[in-house]
Amino acid sequence: MITIMLVDDHPVVREGLRGMLEAEADLSVIGEAGSGDEAVALARVKQPDVILMDLRMPGLDGVGATRKILAETPGRRVVVLTTYETDADILRAVEAGASGYLLKDASRAELAGAIRAASRGETVLAPSVAGKLVNRVRNPVTQVLSAREVEVLRLVATGGTNGDIGRALHISEATVKTHLLRVFNKLGVSDRTAAVTTAMSRHLLE
């Protein structure tokens, strides 16, 4: 029997997943968590074989929870199950140690098969995700941030608004937005939080 823990901040999603998975004779859901922090605490107690992890949750996100869980209990297998498939999300999850990355449109058979594979130590990726990773390896990002873009991103990391950043750097809010759009494009992300976390993981803000 493969034991599973579900991590998602939407109860209806967890309920649906539980129903799908427990229809499989060899799969058993032994715990549910609605946040990253709750997932870390519950994994410590339940010690599931495989954890299905949502990415975006209030507080500690799925990547942070994955990193903490695997640091505390290295034998666990974490499979990300999300609606997001940006390059930055995928890379952050893989770098945190996730064994797989699936999208929420996966069928019951695909999900069950991925859990079984992950429990055996195999890597499982949705086809579109695998394609993005292969493309990233073949075409690595070579663009670097300019000194001004780094300044803007550092101020974003401290919680500054566009207005705050503009006043600190003596530039207009429109110019701040332009710098941020260029940063997003270079890092392959779509929001401020992802830009900061990605830049930090690549040691661009040190």
PDB file of C-alpha atoms in Angstrom:
ATOM      1  CA  MET A   1       0.000   0.000   0.000  1.00  0.00           C
ATOM      2  CA  ILE A   2       1.338   3.432  -0.982  1.00  0.00           C
ATOM      3  CA  THR A   3       0.483   6.094   1.588  1.00  0.00           C
ATOM      4  CA  ILE A   4      -0.276   9.623   0.370  1.00  0.00           C
ATOM      5  CA  MET A   5      -0.654  13.067   1.895  1.00  0.00           C
ATOM      6  CA  LEU A   6      -2.631  15.776   0.087  1.00  0.00           C
ATOM      7  CA  VAL A   7      -1.578  19.423   0.342  1.00  0.00           C
ATOM      8  CA  ASP A   8      -3.874  22.076  -1.139  1.00  0.00           C
ATOM      9  CA  ASP A   9      -5.491  25.170   0.336  1.00  0.00           C
ATOM     10  CA  HIS A  10      -8.847  24.345  -1.296  1.00  0.00           C
ATOM     11  CA  PRO A  11     -10.847  21.685   0.633  1.00  0.00           C
ATOM     12  CA  VAL A  12     -12.921  20.803  -2.435  1.00  0.00           C
ATOM     13  CA  VAL A  13      -9.740  19.963  -4.371  1.00  0.00           C
ATOM     14  CA  ARG A  14      -8.494  17.723  -1.570  1.00  0.00           C
ATOM     15  CA  GLU A  15     -11.878  16.001  -1.376  1.00  0.00           C
ATOM     16  CA  GLY A  16     -11.857  15.337  -5.119  1.00  0.00           C
ATOM     17  CA  LEU A  17      -8.311  13.996  -5.035  1.00  0.00           C
ATOM     18  CA  ARG A  18      -9.071  11.736  -2.084  1.00  0.00           C
ATOM     19  CA  GLY A  19     -12.064  10.258  -3.913  1.00  0.00           C
ATOM     20  CA  MET A  20     -10.018   9.637  -7.063  1.00  0.00           C
ATOM     21  CA  LEU A  21      -7.055   8.072  -5.309  1.00  0.00           C
ATOM     22  CA  GLU A  22      -8.883   5.894  -2.834  1.00  0.00           C
ATOM     23  CA  ALA A  23     -10.659   4.209  -5.743  1.00  0.00           C
ATOM     24  CA  GLU A  24      -7.249   2.613  -6.424  1.00  0.00           C
ATOM     25  CA  ALA A  25      -6.672  -0.573  -4.422  1.00  0.00           C
ATOM     26  CA  ASP A  26      -2.999   0.135  -3.689  1.00  0.00           C
ATOM     27  CA  LEU A  27      -3.271   3.823  -2.741  1.00  0.00           C
ATOM     28  CA  SER A  28      -4.270   5.207   0.669  1.00  0.00           C
ATOM     29  CA  VAL A  29      -4.651   8.875   1.650  1.00  0.00           C
ATOM     30  CA  ILE A  30      -3.478   9.168   5.262  1.00  0.00           C
ATOM     31  CA  GLY A  31      -3.489  12.934   5.731  1.00  0.00           C
ATOM     32  CA  GLU A  32      -4.492  16.329   4.360  1.00  0.00           C
ATOM     33  CA  ALA A  33      -2.986  19.772   4.855  1.00  0.00           C
ATOM     34  CA  GLY A  34      -4.330  23.157   3.817  1.00  0.00           C
ATOM     35  CA  SER A  35      -1.069  25.124   3.975  1.00  0.00           C
ATOM     36  CA  GLY A  36       2.675  24.705   3.615  1.00  0.00           C
ATOM     37  CA  ASP A  37       3.316  25.027   7.329  1.00  0.00           C
ATOM     38  CA  GLU A  38       0.622  22.477   8.129  1.00  0.00           C
ATOM     39  CA  ALA A  39       2.122  20.134   5.521  1.00  0.00           C
ATOM     40  CA  VAL A  40       5.570  20.268   7.123  1.00  0.00           C
ATOM     41  CA  ALA A  41       4.151  19.456  10.564  1.00  0.00           C
ATOM     42  CA  LEU A  42       1.868  16.690   9.291  1.00  0.00           C
ATOM     43  CA  ALA A  43       4.567  15.028   7.159  1.00  0.00           C
ATOM     44  CA  ARG A  44       6.721  14.820  10.262  1.00  0.00           C
ATOM     45  CA  VAL A  45       4.006  12.840  12.031  1.00  0.00           C
ATOM     46  CA  LYS A  46       2.446  10.815   9.211  1.00  0.00           C
ATOM     47  CA  GLN A  47       5.592   9.985   7.207  1.00  0.00           C
ATOM     48  CA  PRO A  48       3.684   9.371   3.939  1.00  0.00           C
ATOM     49  CA  ASP A  49       5.351   7.690   0.974  1.00  0.00           C
ATOM     50  CA  VAL A  50       4.220  10.361  -1.489  1.00  0.00           C
ATOM     51  CA  ILE A  51       3.030  13.943  -0.959  1.00  0.00           C
ATOM     52  CA  LEU A  52       0.875  15.668  -3.585  1.00  0.00           C
ATOM     53  CA  MET A  53       1.834  19.313  -3.194  1.00  0.00           C
ATOM     54  CA  ASP A  54       0.049  22.408  -4.472  1.00  0.00           C
ATOM     55  CA  LEU A  55       2.408  25.265  -5.377  1.00  0.00           C
ATOM     56  CA  ARG A  56       0.653  28.480  -4.475  1.00  0.00           C
ATOM     57  CA  MET A  57      -0.770  28.702  -0.970  1.00  0.00           C
ATOM     58  CA  PRO A  58      -0.978  31.441   1.671  1.00  0.00           C
ATOM     59  CA  GLY A  59       2.099  31.653   3.895  1.00  0.00           C
ATOM     60  CA  LEU A  60       4.708  29.004   3.151  1.00  0.00           C
ATOM     61  CA  ASP A  61       4.268  28.003  -0.488  1.00  0.00           C
ATOM     62  CA  GLY A  62       4.628  24.543  -1.990  1.00  0.00           C
ATOM     63  CA  VAL A  63       8.288  24.995  -2.905  1.00  0.00           C
ATOM     64  CA  GLY A  64       9.201  26.105   0.610  1.00  0.00           C
ATOM     65  CA  ALA A  65       7.212  23.255   2.137  1.00  0.00           C
ATOM     66  CA  THR A  66       8.860  20.749  -0.201  1.00  0.00           C
ATOM     67  CA  ARG A  67      12.307  21.967   0.752  1.00  0.00           C
ATOM     68  CA  LYS A  68      11.540  21.750   4.492  1.00  0.00           C
ATOM     69  CA  ILE A  69       9.881  18.340   4.314  1.00  0.00           C
ATOM     70  CA  LEU A  70      12.729  16.767   2.346  1.00  0.00           C
ATOM     71  CA  ALA A  71      15.309  18.290   4.696  1.00  0.00           C
ATOM     72  CA  GLU A  72      13.537  16.748   7.695  1.00  0.00           C
ATOM     73  CA  THR A  73      12.452  13.437   6.130  1.00  0.00           C
ATOM     74  CA  PRO A  74      14.620  12.695   3.074  1.00  0.00           C
ATOM     75  CA  GLY A  75      12.761   9.476   2.250  1.00  0.00           C
ATOM     76  CA  ARG A  76       9.548  11.280   1.262  1.00  0.00           C
ATOM     77  CA  ARG A  77       8.617  11.793  -2.399  1.00  0.00           C
ATOM     78  CA  VAL A  78       6.949  15.081  -3.329  1.00  0.00           C
ATOM     79  CA  VAL A  79       4.928  15.413  -6.526  1.00  0.00           C
ATOM     80  CA  VAL A  80       3.793  18.932  -7.355  1.00  0.00           C
ATOM     81  CA  LEU A  81       0.194  19.113  -8.568  1.00  0.00           C
ATOM     82  CA  THR A  82      -0.692  22.571  -9.815  1.00  0.00           C
ATOM     83  CA  THR A  83      -2.400  24.633 -12.491  1.00  0.00           C
ATOM     84  CA  TYR A  84       0.799  26.629 -13.090  1.00  0.00           C
ATOM     85  CA  GLU A  85       3.539  25.619 -15.504  1.00  0.00           C
ATOM     86  CA  THR A  86       5.793  28.663 -15.914  1.00  0.00           C
ATOM     87  CA  ASP A  87       9.501  27.986 -16.323  1.00  0.00           C
ATOM     88  CA  ALA A  88      10.241  29.636 -12.985  1.00  0.00           C
ATOM     89  CA  ASP A  89       7.672  27.540 -11.083  1.00  0.00           C
ATOM     90  CA  ILE A  90       8.971  24.320 -12.605  1.00  0.00           C
ATOM     91  CA  LEU A  91      12.621  25.123 -11.918  1.00  0.00           C
ATOM     92  CA  ARG A  92      11.941  26.180  -8.330  1.00  0.00           C
ATOM     93  CA  ALA A  93      10.060  22.949  -7.633  1.00  0.00           C
ATOM     94  CA  VAL A  94      12.739  20.757  -9.202  1.00  0.00           C
ATOM     95  CA  GLU A  95      15.505  22.611  -7.396  1.00  0.00           C
ATOM     96  CA  ALA A  96      13.649  22.097  -4.099  1.00  0.00           C
ATOM     97  CA  GLY A  97      13.779  18.342  -4.675  1.00  0.00           C
ATOM     98  CA  ALA A  98      10.328  17.523  -6.064  1.00  0.00           C
ATOM     99  CA  SER A  99      10.158  14.080  -7.697  1.00  0.00           C
ATOM    100  CA  GLY A 100       7.484  15.148 -10.122  1.00  0.00           C
ATOM    101  CA  TYR A 101       5.453  17.992 -11.576  1.00  0.00           C
ATOM    102  CA  LEU A 102       1.904  17.359 -12.778  1.00  0.00           C
ATOM    103  CA  LEU A 103      -0.946  19.610 -13.831  1.00  0.00           C
ATOM    104  CA  LYS A 104      -4.415  19.471 -12.311  1.00  0.00           C
ATOM    105  CA  ASP A 105      -5.974  18.431 -15.609  1.00  0.00           C
ATOM    106  CA  ALA A 106      -4.303  15.008 -15.235  1.00  0.00           C
ATOM    107  CA  SER A 107      -6.628  12.008 -15.389  1.00  0.00           C
ATOM    108  CA  ARG A 108      -7.089   9.593 -12.485  1.00  0.00           C
ATOM    109  CA  ALA A 109      -4.998   6.981 -14.304  1.00  0.00           C
ATOM    110  CA  GLU A 110      -2.185   9.476 -14.957  1.00  0.00           C
ATOM    111  CA  LEU A 111      -2.214  10.667 -11.357  1.00  0.00           C
ATOM    112  CA  ALA A 112      -2.226   7.166  -9.897  1.00  0.00           C
ATOM    113  CA  GLY A 113       0.522   6.063 -12.262  1.00  0.00           C
ATOM    114  CA  ALA A 114       2.649   9.079 -11.348  1.00  0.00           C
ATOM    115  CA  ILE A 115       2.258   8.367  -7.622  1.00  0.00           C
ATOM    116  CA  ARG A 116       3.318   4.756  -8.125  1.00  0.00           C
ATOM    117  CA  ALA A 117       6.326   5.846 -10.179  1.00  0.00           C
ATOM    118  CA  ALA A 118       7.342   8.472  -7.633  1.00  0.00           C
ATOM    119  CA  SER A 119       7.101   5.912  -4.819  1.00  0.00           C
ATOM    120  CA  ARG A 120       9.631   3.808  -6.755  1.00  0.00           C
ATOM    121  CA  GLY A 121      11.999   6.756  -6.906  1.00  0.00           C
ATOM    122  CA  GLU A 122      11.252   7.702 -10.500  1.00  0.00           C
ATOM    123  CA  THR A 123      10.807  11.250 -11.794  1.00  0.00           C
ATOM    124  CA  VAL A 124       7.363  12.039 -13.214  1.00  0.00           C
ATOM    125  CA  LEU A 125       6.631  15.071 -15.372  1.00  0.00           C
ATOM    126  CA  ALA A 126       3.608  16.204 -17.335  1.00  0.00           C
ATOM    127  CA  PRO A 127       4.537  16.160 -21.065  1.00  0.00           C
ATOM    128  CA  SER A 128       4.307  19.953 -21.373  1.00  0.00           C
ATOM    129  CA  VAL A 129       6.501  20.377 -18.293  1.00  0.00           C
ATOM    130  CA  ALA A 130       9.100  17.936 -19.623  1.00  0.00           C
ATOM    131  CA  GLY A 131       9.153  19.916 -22.854  1.00  0.00           C
ATOM    132  CA  LYS A 132       9.789  23.160 -21.017  1.00  0.00           C
ATOM    133  CA  LEU A 133      12.667  21.650 -19.029  1.00  0.00           C
ATOM    134  CA  VAL A 134      14.277  20.209 -22.151  1.00  0.00           C
ATOM    135  CA  ASN A 135      13.938  23.563 -23.888  1.00  0.00           C
ATOM    136  CA  ARG A 136      15.470  25.343 -20.896  1.00  0.00           C
ATOM    137  CA  VAL A 137      18.460  22.968 -20.912  1.00  0.00           C
ATOM    138  CA  ARG A 138      18.952  23.392 -24.649  1.00  0.00           C
ATOM    139  CA  ASN A 139      18.501  27.165 -24.518  1.00  0.00           C
ATOM    140  CA  PRO A 140      19.777  28.351 -21.134  1.00  0.00           C
ATOM    141  CA  VAL A 141      18.982  31.899 -20.087  1.00  0.00           C
ATOM    142  CA  THR A 142      22.046  33.968 -20.801  1.00  0.00           C
ATOM    143  CA  GLN A 143      20.557  37.395 -20.219  1.00  0.00           C
ATOM    144  CA  VAL A 144      21.711  39.083 -17.054  1.00  0.00           C
ATOM    145  CA  LEU A 145      20.038  41.869 -15.141  1.00  0.00           C
ATOM    146  CA  SER A 146      21.379  45.381 -15.512  1.00  0.00           C
ATOM    147  CA  ALA A 147      22.643  47.252 -12.451  1.00  0.00           C
ATOM    148  CA  ARG A 148      19.450  49.351 -12.413  1.00  0.00           C
ATOM    149  CA  GLU A 149      17.245  46.278 -12.702  1.00  0.00           C
ATOM    150  CA  VAL A 150      19.049  44.714  -9.752  1.00  0.00           C
ATOM    151  CA  GLU A 151      18.495  47.923  -7.746  1.00  0.00           C
ATOM    152  CA  VAL A 152      14.779  47.845  -8.550  1.00  0.00           C
ATOM    153  CA  LEU A 153      14.485  44.155  -7.663  1.00  0.00           C
ATOM    154  CA  ARG A 154      16.318  44.630  -4.369  1.00  0.00           C
ATOM    155  CA  LEU A 155      13.774  47.274  -3.392  1.00  0.00           C
ATOM    156  CA  VAL A 156      10.937  44.981  -4.474  1.00  0.00           C
ATOM    157  CA  ALA A 157      12.416  42.338  -2.159  1.00  0.00           C
ATOM    158  CA  THR A 158      12.129  44.742   0.781  1.00  0.00           C
ATOM    159  CA  GLY A 159       8.429  45.220   0.079  1.00  0.00           C
ATOM    160  CA  GLY A 160       8.657  48.552  -1.718  1.00  0.00           C
ATOM    161  CA  THR A 161       5.815  49.653  -3.983  1.00  0.00           C
ATOM    162  CA  ASN A 162       6.478  51.096  -7.423  1.00  0.00           C
ATOM    163  CA  GLY A 163       6.039  54.545  -5.911  1.00  0.00           C
ATOM    164  CA  ASP A 164       8.504  53.809  -3.104  1.00  0.00           C
ATOM    165  CA  ILE A 165      11.047  52.471  -5.581  1.00  0.00           C
ATOM    166  CA  GLY A 166      10.627  55.439  -7.881  1.00  0.00           C
ATOM    167  CA  ARG A 167      11.217  57.898  -5.038  1.00  0.00           C
ATOM    168  CA  ALA A 168      14.234  55.976  -3.756  1.00  0.00           C
ATOM    169  CA  LEU A 169      15.864  55.847  -7.189  1.00  0.00           C
ATOM    170  CA  HIS A 170      14.589  59.248  -8.376  1.00  0.00           C
ATOM    171  CA  ILE A 171      12.758  57.774 -11.364  1.00  0.00           C
ATOM    172  CA  SER A 172       9.094  57.728 -12.371  1.00  0.00           C
ATOM    173  CA  GLU A 173       6.675  54.904 -11.552  1.00  0.00           C
ATOM    174  CA  ALA A 174       6.356  54.256 -15.294  1.00  0.00           C
ATOM    175  CA  THR A 175      10.106  53.700 -15.495  1.00  0.00           C
ATOM    176  CA  VAL A 176       9.944  51.335 -12.522  1.00  0.00           C
ATOM    177  CA  LYS A 177       7.242  49.331 -14.298  1.00  0.00           C
ATOM    178  CA  THR A 178       9.379  49.186 -17.440  1.00  0.00           C
ATOM    179  CA  HIS A 179      12.348  47.865 -15.485  1.00  0.00           C
ATOM    180  CA  LEU A 180      10.139  45.246 -13.806  1.00  0.00           C
ATOM    181  CA  LEU A 181       8.685  44.058 -17.111  1.00  0.00           C
ATOM    182  CA  ARG A 182      12.210  43.596 -18.449  1.00  0.00           C
ATOM    183  CA  VAL A 183      13.169  41.677 -15.306  1.00  0.00           C
ATOM    184  CA  PHE A 184      10.100  39.415 -15.650  1.00  0.00           C
ATOM    185  CA  ASN A 185      10.996  38.713 -19.276  1.00  0.00           C
ATOM    186  CA  LYS A 186      14.646  37.937 -18.526  1.00  0.00           C
ATOM    187  CA  LEU A 187      13.816  35.629 -15.623  1.00  0.00           C
ATOM    188  CA  GLY A 188      10.840  33.956 -17.297  1.00  0.00           C
ATOM    189  CA  VAL A 189       8.394  34.899 -14.537  1.00  0.00           C
ATOM    190  CA  SER A 190       5.087  36.730 -14.355  1.00  0.00           C
ATOM    191  CA  ASP A 191       4.995  38.428 -10.951  1.00  0.00           C
ATOM    192  CA  ARG A 192       7.106  40.278  -8.401  1.00  0.00           C
ATOM    193  CA  THR A 193       7.349  37.463  -5.860  1.00  0.00           C
ATOM    194  CA  ALA A 194       8.552  34.954  -8.441  1.00  0.00           C
ATOM    195  CA  ALA A 195      11.058  37.498  -9.771  1.00  0.00           C
ATOM    196  CA  VAL A 196      12.610  37.952  -6.335  1.00  0.00           C
ATOM    197  CA  THR A 197      12.709  34.238  -5.476  1.00  0.00           C
ATOM    198  CA  THR A 198      14.123  33.320  -8.893  1.00  0.00           C
ATOM    199  CA  ALA A 199      16.771  36.049  -8.739  1.00  0.00           C
ATOM    200  CA  MET A 200      17.765  34.928  -5.252  1.00  0.00           C
ATOM    201  CA  SER A 201      18.002  31.281  -6.309  1.00  0.00           C
ATOM    202  CA  ARG A 202      20.323  32.343  -9.132  1.00  0.00           C
ATOM    203  CA  HIS A 203      22.360  34.512  -6.762  1.00  0.00           C
ATOM    204  CA  LEU A 204      21.540  37.680  -8.733  1.00  0.00           C
ATOM    205  CA  LEU A 205      20.696  39.745  -5.646  1.00  0.00           C
ATOM    206  CA  GLU A 206      23.784  39.002  -3.587  1.00  0.00           C
TER     207      GLU A 206
END
